[in-house]
CSV table of C-alpha atoms in Angstrom, one decimal:
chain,number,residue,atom,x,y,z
A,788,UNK,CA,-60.7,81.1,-166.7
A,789,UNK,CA,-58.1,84.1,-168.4
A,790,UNK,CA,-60.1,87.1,-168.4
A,791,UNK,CA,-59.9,89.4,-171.2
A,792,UNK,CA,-59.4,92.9,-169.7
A,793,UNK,CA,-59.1,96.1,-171.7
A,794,UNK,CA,-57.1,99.2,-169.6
A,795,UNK,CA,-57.9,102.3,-170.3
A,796,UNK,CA,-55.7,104.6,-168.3
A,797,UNK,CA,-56.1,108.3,-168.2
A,798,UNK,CA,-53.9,110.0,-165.6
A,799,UNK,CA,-54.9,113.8,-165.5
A,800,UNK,CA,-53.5,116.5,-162.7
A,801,UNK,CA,-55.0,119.9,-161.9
A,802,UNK,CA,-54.4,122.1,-159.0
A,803,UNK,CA,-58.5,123.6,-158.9
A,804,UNK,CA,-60.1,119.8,-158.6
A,805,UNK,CA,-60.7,117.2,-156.0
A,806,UNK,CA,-61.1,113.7,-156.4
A,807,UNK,CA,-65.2,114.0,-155.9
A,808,UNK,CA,-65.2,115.9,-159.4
A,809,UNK,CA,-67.4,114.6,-161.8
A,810,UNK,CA,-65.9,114.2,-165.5
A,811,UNK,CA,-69.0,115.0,-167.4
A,812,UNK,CA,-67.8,115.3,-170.5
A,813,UNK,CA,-66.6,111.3,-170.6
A,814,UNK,CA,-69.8,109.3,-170.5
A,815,UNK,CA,-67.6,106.0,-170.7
A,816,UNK,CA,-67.0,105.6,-167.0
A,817,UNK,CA,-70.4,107.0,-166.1
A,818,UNK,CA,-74.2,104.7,-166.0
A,819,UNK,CA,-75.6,105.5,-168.9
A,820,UNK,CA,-78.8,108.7,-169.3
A,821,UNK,CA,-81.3,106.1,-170.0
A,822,UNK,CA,-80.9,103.5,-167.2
A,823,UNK,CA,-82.8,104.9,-164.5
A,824,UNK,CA,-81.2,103.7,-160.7
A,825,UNK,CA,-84.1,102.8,-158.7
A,826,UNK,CA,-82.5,103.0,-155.5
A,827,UNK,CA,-79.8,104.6,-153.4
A,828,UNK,CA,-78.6,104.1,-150.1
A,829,UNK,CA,-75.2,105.5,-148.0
A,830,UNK,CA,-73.0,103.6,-145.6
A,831,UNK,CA,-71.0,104.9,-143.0
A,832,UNK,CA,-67.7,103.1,-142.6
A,833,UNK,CA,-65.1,103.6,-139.9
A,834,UNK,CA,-62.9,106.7,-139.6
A,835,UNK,CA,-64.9,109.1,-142.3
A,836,UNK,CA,-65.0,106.6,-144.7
A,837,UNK,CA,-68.5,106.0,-146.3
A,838,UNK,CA,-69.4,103.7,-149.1
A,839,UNK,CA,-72.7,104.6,-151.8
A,840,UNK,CA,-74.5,101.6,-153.4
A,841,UNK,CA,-76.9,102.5,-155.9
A,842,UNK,CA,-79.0,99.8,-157.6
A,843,UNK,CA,-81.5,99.3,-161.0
A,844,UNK,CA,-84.1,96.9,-158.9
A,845,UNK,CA,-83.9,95.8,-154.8
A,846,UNK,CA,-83.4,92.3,-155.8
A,847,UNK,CA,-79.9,93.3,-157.4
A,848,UNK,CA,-79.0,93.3,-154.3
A,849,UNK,CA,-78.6,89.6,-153.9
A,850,UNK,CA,-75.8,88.9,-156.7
A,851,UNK,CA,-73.7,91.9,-154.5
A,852,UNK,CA,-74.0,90.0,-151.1
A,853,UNK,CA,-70.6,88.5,-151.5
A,854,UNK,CA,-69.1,92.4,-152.5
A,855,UNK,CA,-65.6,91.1,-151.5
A,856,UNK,CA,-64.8,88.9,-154.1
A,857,UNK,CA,-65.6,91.8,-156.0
A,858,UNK,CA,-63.5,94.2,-154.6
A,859,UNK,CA,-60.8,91.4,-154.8
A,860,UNK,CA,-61.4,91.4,-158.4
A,861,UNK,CA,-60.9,94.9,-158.7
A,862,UNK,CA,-57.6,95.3,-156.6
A,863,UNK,CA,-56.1,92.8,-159.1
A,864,UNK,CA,-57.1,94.7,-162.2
A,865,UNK,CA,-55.7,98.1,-161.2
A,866,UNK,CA,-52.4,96.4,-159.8
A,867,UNK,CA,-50.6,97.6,-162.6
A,868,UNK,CA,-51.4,101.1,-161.4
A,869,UNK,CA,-49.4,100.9,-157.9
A,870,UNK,CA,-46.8,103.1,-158.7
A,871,UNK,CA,-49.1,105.9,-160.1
A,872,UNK,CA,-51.1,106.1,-157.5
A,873,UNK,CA,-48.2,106.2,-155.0
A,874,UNK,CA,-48.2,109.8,-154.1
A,875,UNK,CA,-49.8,110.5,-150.8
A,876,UNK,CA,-50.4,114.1,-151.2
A,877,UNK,CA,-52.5,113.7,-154.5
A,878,UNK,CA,-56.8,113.2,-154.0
A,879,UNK,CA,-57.1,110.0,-156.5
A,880,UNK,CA,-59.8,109.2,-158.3
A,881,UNK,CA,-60.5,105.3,-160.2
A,882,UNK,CA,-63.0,104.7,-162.2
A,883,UNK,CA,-63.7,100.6,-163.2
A,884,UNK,CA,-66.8,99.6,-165.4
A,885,UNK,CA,-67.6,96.3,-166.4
A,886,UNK,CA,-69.1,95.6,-169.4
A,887,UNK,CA,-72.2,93.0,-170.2
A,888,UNK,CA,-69.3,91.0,-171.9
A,889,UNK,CA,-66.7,90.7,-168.6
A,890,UNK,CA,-64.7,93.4,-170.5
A,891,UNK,CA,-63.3,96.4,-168.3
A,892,UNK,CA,-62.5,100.0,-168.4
A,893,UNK,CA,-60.4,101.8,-165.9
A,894,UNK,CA,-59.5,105.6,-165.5
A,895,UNK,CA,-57.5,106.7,-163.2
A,896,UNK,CA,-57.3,111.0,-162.4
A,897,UNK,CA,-55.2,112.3,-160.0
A,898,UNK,CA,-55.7,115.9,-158.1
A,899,UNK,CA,-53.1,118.0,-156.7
A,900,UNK,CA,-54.5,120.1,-153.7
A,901,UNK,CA,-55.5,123.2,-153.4
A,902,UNK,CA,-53.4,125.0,-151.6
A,903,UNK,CA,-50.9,123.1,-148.6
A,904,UNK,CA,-52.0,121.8,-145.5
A,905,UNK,CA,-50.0,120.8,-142.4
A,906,UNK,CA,-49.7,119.2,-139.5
A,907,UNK,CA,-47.2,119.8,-136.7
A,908,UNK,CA,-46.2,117.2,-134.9
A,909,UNK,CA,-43.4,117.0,-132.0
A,910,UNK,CA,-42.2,120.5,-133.5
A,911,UNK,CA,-42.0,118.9,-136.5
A,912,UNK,CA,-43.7,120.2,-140.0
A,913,UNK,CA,-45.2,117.7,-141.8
A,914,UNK,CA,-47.4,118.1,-145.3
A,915,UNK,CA,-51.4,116.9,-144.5
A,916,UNK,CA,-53.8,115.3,-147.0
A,917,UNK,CA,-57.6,116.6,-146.7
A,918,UNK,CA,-59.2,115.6,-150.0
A,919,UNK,CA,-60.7,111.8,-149.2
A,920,UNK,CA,-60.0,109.4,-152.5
A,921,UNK,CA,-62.8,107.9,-154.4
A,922,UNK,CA,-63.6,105.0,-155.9
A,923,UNK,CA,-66.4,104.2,-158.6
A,924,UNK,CA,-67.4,100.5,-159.4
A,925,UNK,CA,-69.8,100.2,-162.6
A,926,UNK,CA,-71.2,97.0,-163.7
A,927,UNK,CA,-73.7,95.3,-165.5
A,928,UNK,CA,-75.5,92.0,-164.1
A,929,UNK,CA,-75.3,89.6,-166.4
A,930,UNK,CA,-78.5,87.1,-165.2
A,931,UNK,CA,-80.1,89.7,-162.6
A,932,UNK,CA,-82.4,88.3,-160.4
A,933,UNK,CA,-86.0,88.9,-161.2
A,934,UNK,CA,-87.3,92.4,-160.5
A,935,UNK,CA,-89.2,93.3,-157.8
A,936,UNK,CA,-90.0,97.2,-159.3
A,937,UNK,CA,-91.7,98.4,-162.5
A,938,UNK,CA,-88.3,98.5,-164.3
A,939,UNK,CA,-87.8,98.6,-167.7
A,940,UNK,CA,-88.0,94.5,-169.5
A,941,UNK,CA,-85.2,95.5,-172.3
A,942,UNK,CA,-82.7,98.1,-170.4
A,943,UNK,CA,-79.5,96.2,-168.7
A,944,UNK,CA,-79.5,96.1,-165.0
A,945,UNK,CA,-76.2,98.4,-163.6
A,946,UNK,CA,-75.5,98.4,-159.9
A,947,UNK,CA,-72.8,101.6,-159.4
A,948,UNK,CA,-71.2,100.9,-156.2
A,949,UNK,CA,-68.9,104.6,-154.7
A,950,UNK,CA,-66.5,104.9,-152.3
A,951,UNK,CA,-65.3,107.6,-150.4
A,952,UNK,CA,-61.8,107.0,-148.5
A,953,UNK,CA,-59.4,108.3,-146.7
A,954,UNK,CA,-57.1,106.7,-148.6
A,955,UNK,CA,-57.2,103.7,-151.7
A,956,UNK,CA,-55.5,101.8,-149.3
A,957,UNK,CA,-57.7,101.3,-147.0
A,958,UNK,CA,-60.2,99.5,-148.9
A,959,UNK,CA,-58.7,96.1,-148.7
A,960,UNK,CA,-59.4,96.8,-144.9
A,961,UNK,CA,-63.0,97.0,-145.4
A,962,UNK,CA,-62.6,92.9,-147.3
A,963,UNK,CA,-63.2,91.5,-143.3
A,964,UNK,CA,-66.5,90.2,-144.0
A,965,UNK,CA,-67.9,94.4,-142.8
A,966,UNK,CA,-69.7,95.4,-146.3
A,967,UNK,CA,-71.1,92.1,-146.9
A,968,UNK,CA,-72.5,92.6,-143.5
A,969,UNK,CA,-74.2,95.7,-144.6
A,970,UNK,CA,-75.2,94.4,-147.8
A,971,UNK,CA,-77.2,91.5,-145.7
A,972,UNK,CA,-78.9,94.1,-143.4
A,973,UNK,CA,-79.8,96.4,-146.5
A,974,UNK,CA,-81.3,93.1,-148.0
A,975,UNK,CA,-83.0,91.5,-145.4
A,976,UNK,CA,-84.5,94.8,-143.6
A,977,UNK,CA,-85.3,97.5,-146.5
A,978,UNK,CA,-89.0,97.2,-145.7
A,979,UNK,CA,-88.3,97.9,-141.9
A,980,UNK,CA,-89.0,101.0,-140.4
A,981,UNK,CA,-86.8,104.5,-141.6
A,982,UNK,CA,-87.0,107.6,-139.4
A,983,UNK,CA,-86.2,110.6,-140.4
A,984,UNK,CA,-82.7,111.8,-139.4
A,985,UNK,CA,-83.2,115.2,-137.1
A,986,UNK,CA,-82.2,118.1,-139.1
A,987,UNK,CA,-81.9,116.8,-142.6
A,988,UNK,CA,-84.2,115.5,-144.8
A,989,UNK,CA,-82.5,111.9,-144.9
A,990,UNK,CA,-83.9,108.8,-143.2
A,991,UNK,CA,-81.9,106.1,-141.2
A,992,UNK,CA,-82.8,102.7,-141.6
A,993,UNK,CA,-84.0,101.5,-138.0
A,994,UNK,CA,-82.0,98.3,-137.9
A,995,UNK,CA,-78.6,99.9,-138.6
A,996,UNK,CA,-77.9,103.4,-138.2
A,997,UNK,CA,-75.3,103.9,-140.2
A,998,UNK,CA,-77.4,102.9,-143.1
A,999,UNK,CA,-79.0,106.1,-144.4
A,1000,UNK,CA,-81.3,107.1,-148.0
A,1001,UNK,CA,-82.7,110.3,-148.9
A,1002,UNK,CA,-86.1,108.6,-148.9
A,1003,UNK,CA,-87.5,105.6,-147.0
A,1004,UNK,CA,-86.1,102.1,-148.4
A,1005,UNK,CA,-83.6,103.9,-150.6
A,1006,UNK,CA,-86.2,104.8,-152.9
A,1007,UNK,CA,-85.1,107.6,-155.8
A,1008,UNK,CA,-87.1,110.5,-156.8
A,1009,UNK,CA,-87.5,108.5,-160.5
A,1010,UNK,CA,-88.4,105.0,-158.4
A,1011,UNK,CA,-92.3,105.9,-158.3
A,1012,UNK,CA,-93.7,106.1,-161.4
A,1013,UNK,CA,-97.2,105.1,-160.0
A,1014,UNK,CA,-98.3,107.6,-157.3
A,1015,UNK,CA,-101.8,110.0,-156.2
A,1016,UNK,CA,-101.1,113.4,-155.1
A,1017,UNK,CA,-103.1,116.5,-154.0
A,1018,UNK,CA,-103.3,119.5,-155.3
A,1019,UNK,CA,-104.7,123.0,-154.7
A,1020,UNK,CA,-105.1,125.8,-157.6
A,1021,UNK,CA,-106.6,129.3,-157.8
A,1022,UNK,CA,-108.2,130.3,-161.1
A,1023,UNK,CA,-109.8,132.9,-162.9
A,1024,UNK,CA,-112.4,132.8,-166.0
A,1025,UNK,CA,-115.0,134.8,-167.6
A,1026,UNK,CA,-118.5,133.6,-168.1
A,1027,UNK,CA,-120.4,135.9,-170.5
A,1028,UNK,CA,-119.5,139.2,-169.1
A,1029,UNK,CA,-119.0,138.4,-165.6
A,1030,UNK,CA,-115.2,137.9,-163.9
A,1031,UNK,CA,-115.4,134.9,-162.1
A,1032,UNK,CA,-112.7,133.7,-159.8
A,1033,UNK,CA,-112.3,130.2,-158.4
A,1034,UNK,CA,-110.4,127.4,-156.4
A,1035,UNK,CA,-109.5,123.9,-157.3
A,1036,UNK,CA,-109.1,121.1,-154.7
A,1037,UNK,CA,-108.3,117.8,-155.9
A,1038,UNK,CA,-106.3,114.6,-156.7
A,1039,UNK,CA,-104.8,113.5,-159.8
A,1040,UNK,CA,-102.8,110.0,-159.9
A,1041,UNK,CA,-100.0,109.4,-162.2
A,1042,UNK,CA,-98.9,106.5,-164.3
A,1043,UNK,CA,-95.5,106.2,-166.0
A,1044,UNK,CA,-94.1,103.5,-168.2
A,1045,UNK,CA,-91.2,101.4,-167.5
A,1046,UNK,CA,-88.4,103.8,-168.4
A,1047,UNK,CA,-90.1,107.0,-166.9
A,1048,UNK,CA,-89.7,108.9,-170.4
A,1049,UNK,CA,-94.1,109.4,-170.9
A,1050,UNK,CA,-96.6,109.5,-168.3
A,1051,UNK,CA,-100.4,109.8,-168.0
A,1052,UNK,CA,-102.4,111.7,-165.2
A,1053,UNK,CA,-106.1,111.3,-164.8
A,1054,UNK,CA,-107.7,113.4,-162.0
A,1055,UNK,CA,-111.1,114.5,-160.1
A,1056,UNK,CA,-111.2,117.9,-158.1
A,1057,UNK,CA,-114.2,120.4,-156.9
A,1058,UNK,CA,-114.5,123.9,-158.0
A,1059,UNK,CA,-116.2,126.8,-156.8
A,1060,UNK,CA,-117.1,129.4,-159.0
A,1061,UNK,CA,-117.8,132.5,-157.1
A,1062,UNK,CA,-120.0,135.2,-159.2
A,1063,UNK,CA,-120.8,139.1,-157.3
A,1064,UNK,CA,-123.9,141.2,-158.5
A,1065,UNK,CA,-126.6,143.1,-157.1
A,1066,UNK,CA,-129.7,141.5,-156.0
A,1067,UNK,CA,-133.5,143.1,-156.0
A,1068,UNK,CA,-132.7,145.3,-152.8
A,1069,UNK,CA,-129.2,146.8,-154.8
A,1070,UNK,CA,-127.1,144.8,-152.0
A,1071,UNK,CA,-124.1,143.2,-153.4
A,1072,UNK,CA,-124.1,139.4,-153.0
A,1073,UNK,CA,-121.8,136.4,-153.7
A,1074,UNK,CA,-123.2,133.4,-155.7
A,1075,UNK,CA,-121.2,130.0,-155.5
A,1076,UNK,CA,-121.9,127.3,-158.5
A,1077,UNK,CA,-119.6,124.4,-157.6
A,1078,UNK,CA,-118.8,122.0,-160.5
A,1079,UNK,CA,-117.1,118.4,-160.4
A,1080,UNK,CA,-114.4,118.4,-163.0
A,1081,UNK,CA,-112.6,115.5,-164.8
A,1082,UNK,CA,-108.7,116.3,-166.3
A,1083,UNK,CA,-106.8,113.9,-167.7
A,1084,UNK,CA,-103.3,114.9,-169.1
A,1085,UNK,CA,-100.3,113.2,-171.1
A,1086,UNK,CA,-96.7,113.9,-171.8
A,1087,UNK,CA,-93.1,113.4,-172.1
A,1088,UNK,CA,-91.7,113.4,-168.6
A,1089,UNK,CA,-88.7,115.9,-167.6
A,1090,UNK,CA,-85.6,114.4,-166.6
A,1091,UNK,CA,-87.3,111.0,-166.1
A,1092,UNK,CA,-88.6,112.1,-163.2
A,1093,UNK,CA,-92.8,111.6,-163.5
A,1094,UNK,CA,-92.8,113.8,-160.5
A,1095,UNK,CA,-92.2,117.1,-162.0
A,1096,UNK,CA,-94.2,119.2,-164.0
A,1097,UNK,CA,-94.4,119.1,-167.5
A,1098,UNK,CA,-96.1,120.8,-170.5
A,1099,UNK,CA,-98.7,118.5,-171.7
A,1100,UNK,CA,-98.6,117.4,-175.2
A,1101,UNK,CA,-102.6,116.7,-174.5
A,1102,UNK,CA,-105.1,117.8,-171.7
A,1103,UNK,CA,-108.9,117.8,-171.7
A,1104,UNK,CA,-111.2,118.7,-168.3
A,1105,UNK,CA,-114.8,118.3,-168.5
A,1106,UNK,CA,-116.5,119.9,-165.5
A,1107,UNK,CA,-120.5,119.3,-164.3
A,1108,UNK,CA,-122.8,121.9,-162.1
A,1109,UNK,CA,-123.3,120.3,-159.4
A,1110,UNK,CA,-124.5,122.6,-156.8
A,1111,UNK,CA,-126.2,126.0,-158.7
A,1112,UNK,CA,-127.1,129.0,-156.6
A,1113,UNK,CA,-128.7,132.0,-158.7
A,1114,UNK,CA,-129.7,132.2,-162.0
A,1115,UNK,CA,-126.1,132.6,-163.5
A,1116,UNK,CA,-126.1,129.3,-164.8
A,1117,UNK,CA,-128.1,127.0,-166.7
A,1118,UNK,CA,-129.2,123.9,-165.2
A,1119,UNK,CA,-126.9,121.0,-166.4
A,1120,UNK,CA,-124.3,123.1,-167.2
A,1121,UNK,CA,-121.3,121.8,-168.6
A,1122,UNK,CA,-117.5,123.2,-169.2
A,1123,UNK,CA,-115.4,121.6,-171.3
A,1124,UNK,CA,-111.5,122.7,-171.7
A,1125,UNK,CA,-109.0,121.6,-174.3
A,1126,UNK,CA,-105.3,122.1,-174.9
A,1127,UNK,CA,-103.4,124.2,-172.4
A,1128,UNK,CA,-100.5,126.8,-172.6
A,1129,UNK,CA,-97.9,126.2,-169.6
A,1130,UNK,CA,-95.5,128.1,-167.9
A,1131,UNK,CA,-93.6,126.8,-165.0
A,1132,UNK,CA,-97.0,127.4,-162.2
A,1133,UNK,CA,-99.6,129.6,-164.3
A,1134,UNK,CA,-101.1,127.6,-167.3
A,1135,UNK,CA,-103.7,129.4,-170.0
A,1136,UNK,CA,-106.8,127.0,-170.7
A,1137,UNK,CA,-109.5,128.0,-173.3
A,1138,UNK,CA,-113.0,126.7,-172.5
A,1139,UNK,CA,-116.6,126.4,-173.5
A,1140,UNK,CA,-119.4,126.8,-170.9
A,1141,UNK,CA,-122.8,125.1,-172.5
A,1142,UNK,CA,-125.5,123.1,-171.1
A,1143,UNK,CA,-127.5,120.7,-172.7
A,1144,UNK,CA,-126.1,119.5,-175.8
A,1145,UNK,CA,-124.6,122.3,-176.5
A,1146,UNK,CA,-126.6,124.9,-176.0
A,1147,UNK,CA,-126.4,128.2,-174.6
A,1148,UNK,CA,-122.4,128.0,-175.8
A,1149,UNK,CA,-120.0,130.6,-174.0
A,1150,UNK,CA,-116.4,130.6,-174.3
A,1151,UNK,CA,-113.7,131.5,-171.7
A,1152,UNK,CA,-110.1,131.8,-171.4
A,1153,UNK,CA,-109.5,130.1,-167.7
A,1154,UNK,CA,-105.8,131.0,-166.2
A,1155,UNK,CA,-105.2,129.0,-163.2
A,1156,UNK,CA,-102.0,129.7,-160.5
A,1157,UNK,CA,-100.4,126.7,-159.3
A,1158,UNK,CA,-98.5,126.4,-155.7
């Protein structure tokens, strides 16, 4: 069936580059802000040469088993470039997306080195080419599998396959039946065991070594939207016209929607209140009043990524006395908190000590140190 193909060629050559650079400023031949890649995973190929795959859901993987009828695909559509990308001292750079319709873009930037390189050979001087080549394959499945991940129901599914060669040529090479080989073992073992490579914070996936991720099972940082963490703070607050310092220990569990843009995080902790004063015999004593506190928090995540901190748009905490020592407190005392004002680890809370019903009202400013 006659494809319709639509070449866009850009040729560009600058002497401060390589071919790794990321155009930034053309968001054509790039996946687009809001599709979030749930997984990424690194192969290392023969003689330097690795290969990236980078995926919207794990099951995505099974329309790219057979990659080499997709590289095939590609080597035909930049054909036309063979004499432009002839020069062996120039770091190329192609970049081929595929739209939902079949229709294609391709770029193509070339990068003079930086400096000159040599290699002497039998007395002989020749010129030497260090910068690798790369290669970036963008596409859009057009019946995906169903997804195995909380992905978003309405967002296409991209798969953004890179390559990072010694040279262009030596990708038709790789078409012997190698990366489909990978592909397989990605598939079929993903939920096997990943150790941690020694030195690095990278994993290796225990069926294939040179199969590597960043985090077990090729997971992203923006995968997990669903998770329960710990988390330790240190706090100050006045109650009446006492200083009172105290620690937070607890667990908060967070739930993001499908595109990772909002996310919701409900949480329990402990907190002892430590209060000093005299007793009867002028000694100076401590006094620990431990409440059990409830947060809940809501907000706009920061670059998609429900893992970092945000500025809630909405927080409440309502904390019980549950263990009272002294006569500081009232029995069945209650403190509620409302609205907070974040910076990046200290966050201003204002508060209102009462006990029951509302009685016996005291308000506090809270400022608690995050680590």
């Amino acid at each position: 069936m006659k494809k319709q193909i639509c070449l866009m060629l850009f040729i560009s050559i600058t002497g401060s580059l390589c071919a790794q650079l990321n155009n930034k400023s053309d968001k054509a031949f790039e996946v687009p802000d809001n599709i979030i890649l749930h997984r990424k995973f690194t192969v290392n190929l023969n003689s330097g040469n690795k290969m990236q795959i980078e995926l919207t859901d794990i099951a995505d993987l099974d329309p790219l088993l057979n990659i080499d009828s997709l590289l095939q695909v590609f080597l035909h559509d930049i054909a036309p470039l063979k004499d432009s990308i002839s020069d062996p001292l120039t770091a190329k750079r192609i970049d081929y997306v595929t739209d939902a319709q079949g229709r294609k873009k391709i770029r193509l930037q070339q990068f003079q080195p930086k400096g000159a390189s040599f290699l002497v050979d039998k007395s002989e001087l020749a010129s030497l080419r260090i910068e690798q080549d790369t290669i970036n394959i963008i596409g859009i499945l057009v019946n995906p599998p169903k997804a195995k991940e909380k992905i978003s129901l309405t967002d296409p599914r991209y798969y953004h396959l890179t390559f990072y060669l010694n040279n262009i040529s030596e990708l038709t090479a790789l078409m012997n039946g190698k990366l489909e080989e990978k592909f397989k073992t990605i598939h079929d073992s993903v939920n096997d065991k990943w150790p941690l490579i020694l030195g690095t914070s990278s994993h290796y996936l225990k069926t294939d070594r040179d199969i590597s991720a960043d985090k077990p099972k090729g997971l992203t940082a923006t995968s997990t939207g669903d998770f329960v963490t710990g988390f330790v703070t240190v706090n100050v607050q006045n109650y009446k016209h006492y200083f009172v310092p105290s620690f937070s220990v607890g667990m908060k569990l967070t739930l993001a929607n499908r595109v990772r843009s909002f996310k919701w995080e409900p949480g329990i902790l402990w907190e002892p209140h430590y209060l000093f004063a005299k007793d009867s015999l002028n000694n100076l004593r401590t006094y620990r009043n431990d409440f059990l506190t409830l947060i809940y928090g809501q907000g706009p995540t920061r670059d998609r990524d429900p893992r970092k901190d945000i500025a809630y748009d909405a927080v409440v905490s309502i904390g019980y006395l549950i263990n009272r020592n002294g006569n500081y407190f009232n029995k069945n005392t209650f403190r509620f908190g409302a609205g907070r004002i974040q910076m990046p680890k200290t966050s201003i809370e204002p508060s209102l000590y009462f006990n029951n019903f509302f009685k016996g009202v005291t308000p506090c400013i809270r400022i608690t140190q995050s680590f």
